[in-house]
Amino acid sequence: MPRVLVVDDDLLIRRFLHDALEVGGYDVVSAASGAEAATILERDGRLDLVITDYSMPGVTGIEVIRCAQNIDPTLPCIIVTAFHDLDLAMRGMQAGAVGFIPKPFKSDHLLTVAGRALERRQMSLETTRLSLLLPMLERFTMLLANTLESKDCATQRHAERLVEHAETVARALDLDDDTRFSVRVGACLHDIGKVGVPEELLRKAGRLTPAEREMMQLHPEIGAAILEDIDTWEDVRLIVRHHHEHWNGGGYPLGLAGESIPLGARIVSVVDAFDVMTQGRPYAAARPLGSVVEELVRERGEQFDPDVVDAFLSTLGVNGQYHEVVDASSELDLIARRAGVPRNSLDTVAGIAR
Ligand SMILES: [Fe+2]
Ligand SMILES: [Fe+2]
């Protein structure tokens, strides 16, 4: 039950406010003066709303509002004024009141204004709570991804690097905050379904047999099923489910093509392949950066969304003339530093993200 402090020096109005609010489902505390209200505000830490008369002898309604705002800036205050005193109502709003009620008023008007003030407070509290919770949630998600990666020594810090690259690409594509959040969490958890793949398969150095490949290729669906019950993470779930789809329709699990593949999944697909190729895997050694860039360019419009490849390469400082850049070794040093990868001189078999 919301707790409201009613402040009015007029006994009749105070009683009316008290009774109307009580009938409306509030727990009401009354004060007959501004001074009494100030004492209650200091002692009672459970108030959700203050409704105060404007003109009272001694401590005025404006001072009551200031006192309430000092103690708890989120505590909504409503000022009650005589009907013709709109200037006074404005002064109340300037002091921090979120609404005013002109006298004479009816109880349903009072309850409407009070209800709105409480709703707005609830929303601002939720926003604050969420803004504190989200960074914690992201850290926890990373912790979970790191724990899963400990099954597979070759993919250590894979999720962490992917989150960084995916965020950079999402920014380059000018995606909004909410979408970038989903992209980061999706990048972090893209391989969560590998929890259902036997360890010896994850660590296998040689080629997978067709049966093993089939089992490995279940991981996007397993991952999506794990996230099934988190209603607000539908975008994250789609990234996890479709991060192995190919732009040309040749990927899995559904063989989606082009823009029917969720954008977040297209981003993760590019940065995942980049990380796998630059870092190496038990089944494929790390490749030199030039060859990785060439591979991304070669698969631009085939395996990968061309716009995502362009955005990613531009964040690495590769623009347009891919082959010139790939051939210029000083440029590659710069790109390697930007990408945070070693400039490996090995030239080996192609590594493809499993
Ligand atoms: Fe994967
Ligand atoms: Fe991956």
Short mmCIF file of C-alpha atoms and ligand atoms in Angstrom, two decimals:
data_model
loop_
_atom_site.label_atom_id
_atom_site.label_comp_id
_atom_site.label_asym_id
_atom_site.label_seq_id
_atom_site.Cartn_x
_atom_site.Cartn_y
_atom_site.Cartn_z
CA MET A 1 0.00 0.00 0.00
CA PRO A 2 1.57 3.36 -1.00
CA ARG A 3 2.29 5.64 1.96
CA VAL A 4 1.32 9.29 1.59
CA LEU A 5 2.01 12.32 3.80
CA VAL A 6 -0.81 14.89 3.82
CA VAL A 7 0.06 18.39 5.08
CA ASP A 8 -2.64 21.01 5.69
CA ASP A 9 -3.27 23.41 8.57
CA ASP A 10 -7.02 23.41 7.82
CA LEU A 11 -8.56 20.56 9.81
CA LEU A 12 -11.52 20.06 7.44
CA ILE A 13 -9.38 19.85 4.30
CA ARG A 14 -6.83 17.65 6.06
CA ARG A 15 -9.60 15.23 7.05
CA PHE A 16 -11.06 15.28 3.56
CA LEU A 17 -7.64 14.52 2.01
CA HIS A 18 -7.01 11.82 4.61
CA ASP A 19 -10.34 10.05 4.08
CA ALA A 20 -10.35 10.32 0.27
CA LEU A 21 -6.83 8.89 0.03
CA GLU A 22 -7.56 6.13 2.53
CA VAL A 23 -10.62 5.08 0.51
CA GLY A 24 -8.38 5.22 -2.58
CA GLY A 25 -6.10 2.57 -1.05
CA TYR A 26 -3.37 4.70 0.53
CA ASP A 27 -1.74 4.45 3.92
CA VAL A 28 -2.10 8.08 5.08
CA VAL A 29 0.02 10.06 7.56
CA SER A 30 -1.23 13.59 8.36
CA ALA A 31 0.59 16.71 9.52
CA ALA A 32 -1.16 19.92 10.73
CA SER A 33 1.81 22.18 9.93
CA GLY A 34 4.91 22.44 7.78
CA ALA A 35 7.09 21.97 10.84
CA GLU A 36 5.32 18.74 11.79
CA ALA A 37 5.64 17.57 8.17
CA ALA A 38 9.41 18.27 8.23
CA THR A 39 9.77 16.12 11.37
CA ILE A 40 7.80 13.25 9.77
CA LEU A 41 9.85 13.51 6.56
CA GLU A 42 13.08 13.22 8.52
CA ARG A 43 11.90 10.27 10.61
CA ASP A 44 9.71 8.26 8.21
CA GLY A 45 11.79 6.61 5.50
CA ARG A 46 8.85 4.79 3.89
CA LEU A 47 6.94 7.63 2.22
CA ASP A 48 5.91 7.32 -1.44
CA LEU A 49 4.13 10.66 -1.91
CA VAL A 50 3.64 14.08 -0.26
CA ILE A 51 0.54 16.23 -0.74
CA THR A 52 0.88 19.64 0.86
CA ASP A 53 -1.14 22.84 1.14
CA TYR A 54 0.68 25.90 -0.21
CA SER A 55 -0.06 28.59 2.34
CA MET A 56 0.41 27.62 5.96
CA PRO A 57 1.64 29.74 8.85
CA GLY A 58 5.33 29.14 9.69
CA VAL A 59 6.88 26.54 7.37
CA THR A 60 5.16 26.91 3.97
CA GLY A 61 4.26 24.24 1.41
CA ILE A 62 7.25 25.28 -0.72
CA GLU A 63 9.57 24.64 2.23
CA VAL A 64 7.92 21.26 2.86
CA ILE A 65 8.63 20.33 -0.79
CA ARG A 66 12.25 21.50 -0.55
CA CYS A 67 12.69 19.50 2.65
CA ALA A 68 11.20 16.38 1.00
CA GLN A 69 13.41 16.81 -2.09
CA ASN A 70 16.52 17.17 0.08
CA ILE A 71 15.76 13.96 1.91
CA ASP A 72 14.69 11.95 -1.17
CA PRO A 73 14.90 13.59 -4.63
CA THR A 74 12.70 10.81 -6.08
CA LEU A 75 9.82 11.46 -3.61
CA PRO A 76 6.96 13.05 -5.63
CA CYS A 77 5.26 16.10 -4.11
CA ILE A 78 1.89 17.59 -5.04
CA ILE A 79 0.89 21.09 -3.99
CA VAL A 80 -2.67 22.14 -3.17
CA THR A 81 -3.45 25.81 -3.96
CA ALA A 82 -6.44 28.10 -4.19
CA PHE A 83 -7.89 28.00 -7.69
CA HIS A 84 -6.82 31.54 -8.65
CA ASP A 85 -3.23 31.07 -7.43
CA LEU A 86 -1.64 29.67 -10.59
CA ASP A 87 1.53 31.69 -9.93
CA LEU A 88 1.87 29.98 -6.59
CA ALA A 89 1.32 26.61 -8.23
CA MET A 90 4.16 27.43 -10.65
CA ARG A 91 6.41 28.30 -7.72
CA GLY A 92 5.55 24.93 -6.20
CA MET A 93 6.52 23.20 -9.44
CA GLN A 94 9.80 25.15 -9.53
CA ALA A 95 10.55 23.92 -6.00
CA GLY A 96 10.15 20.34 -7.24
CA ALA A 97 6.40 19.57 -7.10
CA VAL A 98 5.32 17.16 -9.86
CA GLY A 99 1.70 18.32 -9.88
CA PHE A 100 -0.80 20.65 -8.29
CA ILE A 101 -4.42 20.42 -7.22
CA PRO A 102 -6.49 23.63 -7.28
CA LYS A 103 -9.09 24.08 -4.53
CA PRO A 104 -11.91 23.18 -4.43
CA PHE A 105 -11.26 19.67 -5.69
CA LYS A 106 -13.09 16.36 -5.82
CA SER A 107 -11.71 13.13 -4.49
CA ASP A 108 -11.49 11.47 -7.92
CA HIS A 109 -9.35 14.37 -9.19
CA LEU A 110 -7.12 14.02 -6.14
CA LEU A 111 -6.74 10.26 -6.70
CA THR A 112 -5.95 10.72 -10.41
CA VAL A 113 -3.17 13.26 -9.72
CA ALA A 114 -1.78 11.12 -6.88
CA GLY A 115 -1.89 7.95 -9.01
CA ARG A 116 -0.03 9.62 -11.90
CA ALA A 117 2.66 10.97 -9.58
CA LEU A 118 3.21 7.48 -8.15
CA GLU A 119 3.34 5.91 -11.62
CA ARG A 120 5.98 8.40 -12.74
CA ARG A 121 8.03 7.74 -9.63
CA GLN A 122 7.76 4.00 -10.20
CA MET A 123 8.98 4.44 -13.76
CA SER A 124 11.94 6.57 -12.76
CA LEU A 125 12.87 4.08 -10.01
CA GLU A 126 12.67 1.21 -12.53
CA THR A 127 14.88 3.13 -14.95
CA THR A 128 17.46 3.80 -12.24
CA ARG A 129 17.35 0.17 -11.10
CA LEU A 130 17.73 -1.05 -14.67
CA SER A 131 20.63 1.27 -15.39
CA LEU A 132 22.41 -0.17 -12.33
CA LEU A 133 21.43 -3.73 -13.17
CA LEU A 134 22.37 -3.84 -16.86
CA PRO A 135 26.16 -3.46 -16.47
CA MET A 136 26.05 -6.14 -13.74
CA LEU A 137 24.06 -8.41 -16.03
CA GLU A 138 26.57 -7.94 -18.83
CA ARG A 139 29.47 -8.74 -16.49
CA PHE A 140 27.64 -11.83 -15.28
CA THR A 141 26.97 -12.92 -18.86
CA MET A 142 30.68 -12.58 -19.62
CA LEU A 143 31.50 -14.62 -16.52
CA LEU A 144 29.15 -17.34 -17.75
CA ALA A 145 30.69 -17.29 -21.24
CA ASN A 146 34.21 -17.53 -19.76
CA THR A 147 33.16 -20.46 -17.59
CA LEU A 148 31.76 -22.28 -20.63
CA GLU A 149 34.93 -21.56 -22.60
CA SER A 150 36.98 -23.26 -19.92
CA LYS A 151 35.59 -26.52 -21.47
CA ASP A 152 37.56 -25.64 -24.56
CA CYS A 153 41.03 -24.22 -23.91
CA ALA A 154 41.35 -23.05 -27.52
CA THR A 155 38.53 -20.54 -27.27
CA GLN A 156 39.71 -18.67 -24.16
CA ARG A 157 38.69 -15.00 -24.26
CA HIS A 158 36.94 -15.68 -27.61
CA ALA A 159 33.62 -14.28 -26.29
CA GLU A 160 35.34 -11.27 -24.75
CA ARG A 161 37.03 -10.31 -28.04
CA LEU A 162 33.79 -10.90 -29.94
CA VAL A 163 31.86 -8.55 -27.67
CA GLU A 164 34.46 -5.82 -28.31
CA HIS A 165 34.47 -6.30 -32.09
CA ALA A 166 30.66 -6.66 -32.31
CA GLU A 167 30.16 -3.44 -30.33
CA THR A 168 32.58 -1.59 -32.63
CA VAL A 169 30.74 -2.83 -35.74
CA ALA A 170 27.32 -2.03 -34.20
CA ARG A 171 28.51 1.53 -33.51
CA ALA A 172 29.88 1.85 -37.05
CA LEU A 173 26.43 0.79 -38.33
CA ASP A 174 24.87 3.45 -36.08
CA LEU A 175 22.67 0.98 -34.17
CA ASP A 176 20.73 2.29 -31.16
CA ASP A 177 21.61 1.53 -27.51
CA ASP A 178 19.07 -1.31 -27.08
CA THR A 179 20.13 -3.08 -30.27
CA ARG A 180 23.81 -2.71 -29.34
CA PHE A 181 23.06 -4.25 -25.95
CA SER A 182 21.48 -7.29 -27.65
CA VAL A 183 24.41 -7.54 -30.05
CA ARG A 184 26.93 -7.49 -27.18
CA VAL A 185 25.05 -10.11 -25.15
CA GLY A 186 24.43 -12.20 -28.29
CA ALA A 187 28.14 -12.05 -29.18
CA CYS A 188 28.99 -13.06 -25.63
CA LEU A 189 26.62 -16.03 -25.56
CA HIS A 190 26.67 -17.07 -29.24
CA ASP A 191 28.29 -20.44 -28.49
CA ILE A 192 26.47 -21.11 -25.20
CA GLY A 193 24.91 -24.17 -26.89
CA LYS A 194 28.35 -25.82 -27.00
CA VAL A 195 27.62 -26.78 -23.40
CA GLY A 196 25.65 -29.59 -25.04
CA VAL A 197 28.54 -30.71 -27.29
CA PRO A 198 30.97 -33.36 -25.97
CA GLU A 199 34.35 -31.93 -24.93
CA GLU A 200 36.36 -34.29 -27.12
CA LEU A 201 34.57 -32.84 -30.14
CA LEU A 202 35.32 -29.27 -29.09
CA ARG A 203 39.00 -30.13 -28.67
CA LYS A 204 39.33 -32.40 -31.68
CA ALA A 205 42.31 -31.33 -33.80
CA GLY A 206 41.41 -33.19 -36.99
CA ARG A 207 38.45 -32.97 -39.30
CA LEU A 208 35.06 -33.83 -37.85
CA THR A 209 33.28 -36.90 -39.22
CA PRO A 210 29.86 -36.19 -40.80
CA ALA A 211 28.15 -37.47 -37.63
CA GLU A 212 30.37 -35.30 -35.42
CA ARG A 213 29.77 -32.28 -37.62
CA GLU A 214 26.02 -32.86 -37.33
CA MET A 215 26.33 -32.92 -33.55
CA MET A 216 28.49 -29.78 -33.53
CA GLN A 217 25.97 -27.99 -35.73
CA LEU A 218 23.26 -28.48 -33.12
CA HIS A 219 24.87 -25.86 -30.87
CA PRO A 220 22.93 -22.81 -32.19
CA GLU A 221 19.60 -24.56 -31.56
CA ILE A 222 20.73 -25.81 -28.14
CA GLY A 223 21.83 -22.25 -27.26
CA ALA A 224 18.50 -20.79 -28.41
CA ALA A 225 16.62 -23.39 -26.35
CA ILE A 226 18.66 -22.47 -23.26
CA LEU A 227 17.56 -18.82 -23.65
CA GLU A 228 13.95 -19.73 -24.55
CA ASP A 229 12.43 -18.58 -21.25
CA ILE A 230 13.99 -15.10 -21.16
CA ASP A 231 11.15 -13.16 -22.83
CA THR A 232 13.01 -9.86 -23.08
CA TRP A 233 16.00 -11.49 -24.79
CA GLU A 234 14.30 -12.47 -28.05
CA ASP A 235 16.91 -10.52 -30.07
CA VAL A 236 19.74 -12.22 -28.19
CA ARG A 237 18.16 -15.63 -28.78
CA LEU A 238 17.92 -14.91 -32.53
CA ILE A 239 21.62 -14.02 -32.65
CA VAL A 240 22.53 -17.25 -30.85
CA ARG A 241 20.28 -19.30 -33.13
CA HIS A 242 21.40 -17.78 -36.44
CA HIS A 243 25.09 -16.91 -36.00
CA HIS A 244 26.07 -19.69 -38.47
CA GLU A 245 23.66 -18.68 -41.25
CA HIS A 246 25.33 -17.49 -44.46
CA TRP A 247 24.31 -14.45 -46.50
CA ASN A 248 23.95 -16.71 -49.58
CA GLY A 249 21.71 -19.17 -47.72
CA GLY A 250 24.38 -21.87 -47.35
CA GLY A 251 24.62 -21.84 -43.55
CA TYR A 252 22.76 -23.51 -40.70
CA PRO A 253 20.44 -24.25 -38.88
CA LEU A 254 17.73 -22.92 -41.24
CA GLY A 255 19.67 -21.87 -44.35
CA LEU A 256 18.28 -18.32 -44.08
CA ALA A 257 19.65 -15.84 -46.63
CA GLY A 258 20.28 -12.08 -46.89
CA GLU A 259 18.33 -9.76 -44.66
CA SER A 260 16.09 -12.53 -43.37
CA ILE A 261 19.07 -13.36 -41.13
CA PRO A 262 18.79 -11.11 -38.05
CA LEU A 263 21.32 -8.24 -38.30
CA GLY A 264 22.89 -9.07 -34.92
CA ALA A 265 23.58 -12.62 -36.15
CA ARG A 266 25.16 -11.26 -39.36
CA ILE A 267 27.47 -9.09 -37.24
CA VAL A 268 28.44 -11.94 -34.91
CA SER A 269 29.04 -14.18 -37.93
CA VAL A 270 31.69 -11.81 -39.33
CA VAL A 271 33.51 -11.06 -36.09
CA ASP A 272 33.34 -14.74 -35.06
CA ALA A 273 35.01 -15.86 -38.30
CA PHE A 274 37.59 -13.08 -37.96
CA ASP A 275 38.47 -14.16 -34.42
CA VAL A 276 38.62 -17.86 -35.27
CA MET A 277 40.91 -17.20 -38.25
CA THR A 278 43.25 -14.77 -36.49
CA GLN A 279 43.49 -16.78 -33.25
CA GLY A 280 43.46 -20.31 -34.66
CA ARG A 281 41.65 -23.41 -33.44
CA PRO A 282 42.66 -27.01 -32.61
CA TYR A 283 41.63 -27.88 -36.17
CA ALA A 284 43.23 -24.87 -37.94
CA ALA A 285 46.27 -22.78 -37.06
CA ALA A 286 46.06 -19.00 -36.85
CA ARG A 287 46.28 -17.27 -40.22
CA PRO A 288 48.18 -14.11 -41.09
CA LEU A 289 46.06 -11.02 -40.89
CA GLY A 290 46.38 -10.21 -44.57
CA SER A 291 44.95 -13.56 -45.49
CA VAL A 292 42.11 -13.15 -42.97
CA VAL A 293 41.16 -9.79 -44.47
CA GLU A 294 41.32 -11.35 -47.93
CA GLU A 295 39.04 -14.16 -46.76
CA LEU A 296 36.47 -11.67 -45.39
CA VAL A 297 36.58 -9.77 -48.68
CA ARG A 298 36.29 -13.01 -50.69
CA GLU A 299 33.25 -14.10 -48.66
CA ARG A 300 31.69 -10.60 -48.81
CA GLY A 301 28.22 -11.23 -50.28
CA GLU A 302 28.71 -15.01 -50.03
CA GLN A 303 29.11 -16.13 -46.41
CA PHE A 304 28.92 -12.60 -44.99
CA ASP A 305 26.67 -9.55 -45.22
CA PRO A 306 28.67 -7.15 -47.43
CA ASP A 307 27.68 -4.08 -45.38
CA VAL A 308 28.82 -5.74 -42.15
CA VAL A 309 32.16 -6.73 -43.71
CA ASP A 310 32.64 -3.15 -44.94
CA ALA A 311 31.74 -1.72 -41.53
CA PHE A 312 34.09 -4.12 -39.74
CA LEU A 313 36.98 -3.53 -42.14
CA SER A 314 36.47 0.23 -41.91
CA THR A 315 36.77 0.01 -38.10
CA LEU A 316 40.10 -1.76 -38.69
CA GLY A 317 41.13 1.04 -41.03
CA VAL A 318 40.67 -0.97 -44.26
CA ASN A 319 38.69 1.10 -46.74
CA GLY A 320 37.78 0.23 -50.31
CA GLN A 321 41.12 -0.79 -51.80
CA TYR A 322 41.33 -4.05 -49.88
CA HIS A 323 44.04 -5.69 -51.93
CA GLU A 324 46.38 -2.71 -51.86
CA VAL A 325 46.06 -2.65 -48.09
CA VAL A 326 46.55 -6.40 -47.78
CA ASP A 327 49.75 -6.10 -49.77
CA ALA A 328 51.13 -3.16 -47.79
CA SER A 329 52.81 -4.68 -44.76
CA SER A 330 53.06 -1.40 -42.79
CA GLU A 331 49.27 -1.04 -43.06
CA LEU A 332 48.86 -4.59 -41.76
CA ASP A 333 50.85 -3.76 -38.64
CA LEU A 334 48.48 -0.88 -37.99
CA ILE A 335 45.40 -3.03 -38.62
CA ALA A 336 46.75 -5.78 -36.37
CA ARG A 337 47.15 -3.25 -33.56
CA ARG A 338 43.60 -1.93 -34.07
CA ALA A 339 42.18 -5.46 -34.12
CA GLY A 340 44.25 -6.47 -31.08
CA VAL A 341 45.60 -9.55 -32.85
CA PRO A 342 49.17 -10.76 -33.38
CA ARG A 343 50.54 -10.23 -36.87
CA ASN A 344 51.10 -13.87 -37.45
CA SER A 345 53.46 -14.86 -40.23
CA LEU A 346 52.15 -18.43 -40.51
CA ASP A 347 50.36 -19.27 -43.68
CA THR A 348 48.19 -22.28 -43.09
CA VAL A 349 44.99 -24.07 -43.90
CA ALA A 350 41.80 -22.03 -43.81
CA GLY A 351 40.16 -21.88 -40.39
CA ILE A 352 36.40 -21.72 -40.40
CA ALA A 353 34.28 -21.13 -37.31
CA ARG A 354 32.56 -24.40 -36.41
FE FE B 1 29.09 -21.10 -33.07
FE FE B 2 32.41 -18.59 -31.90
#
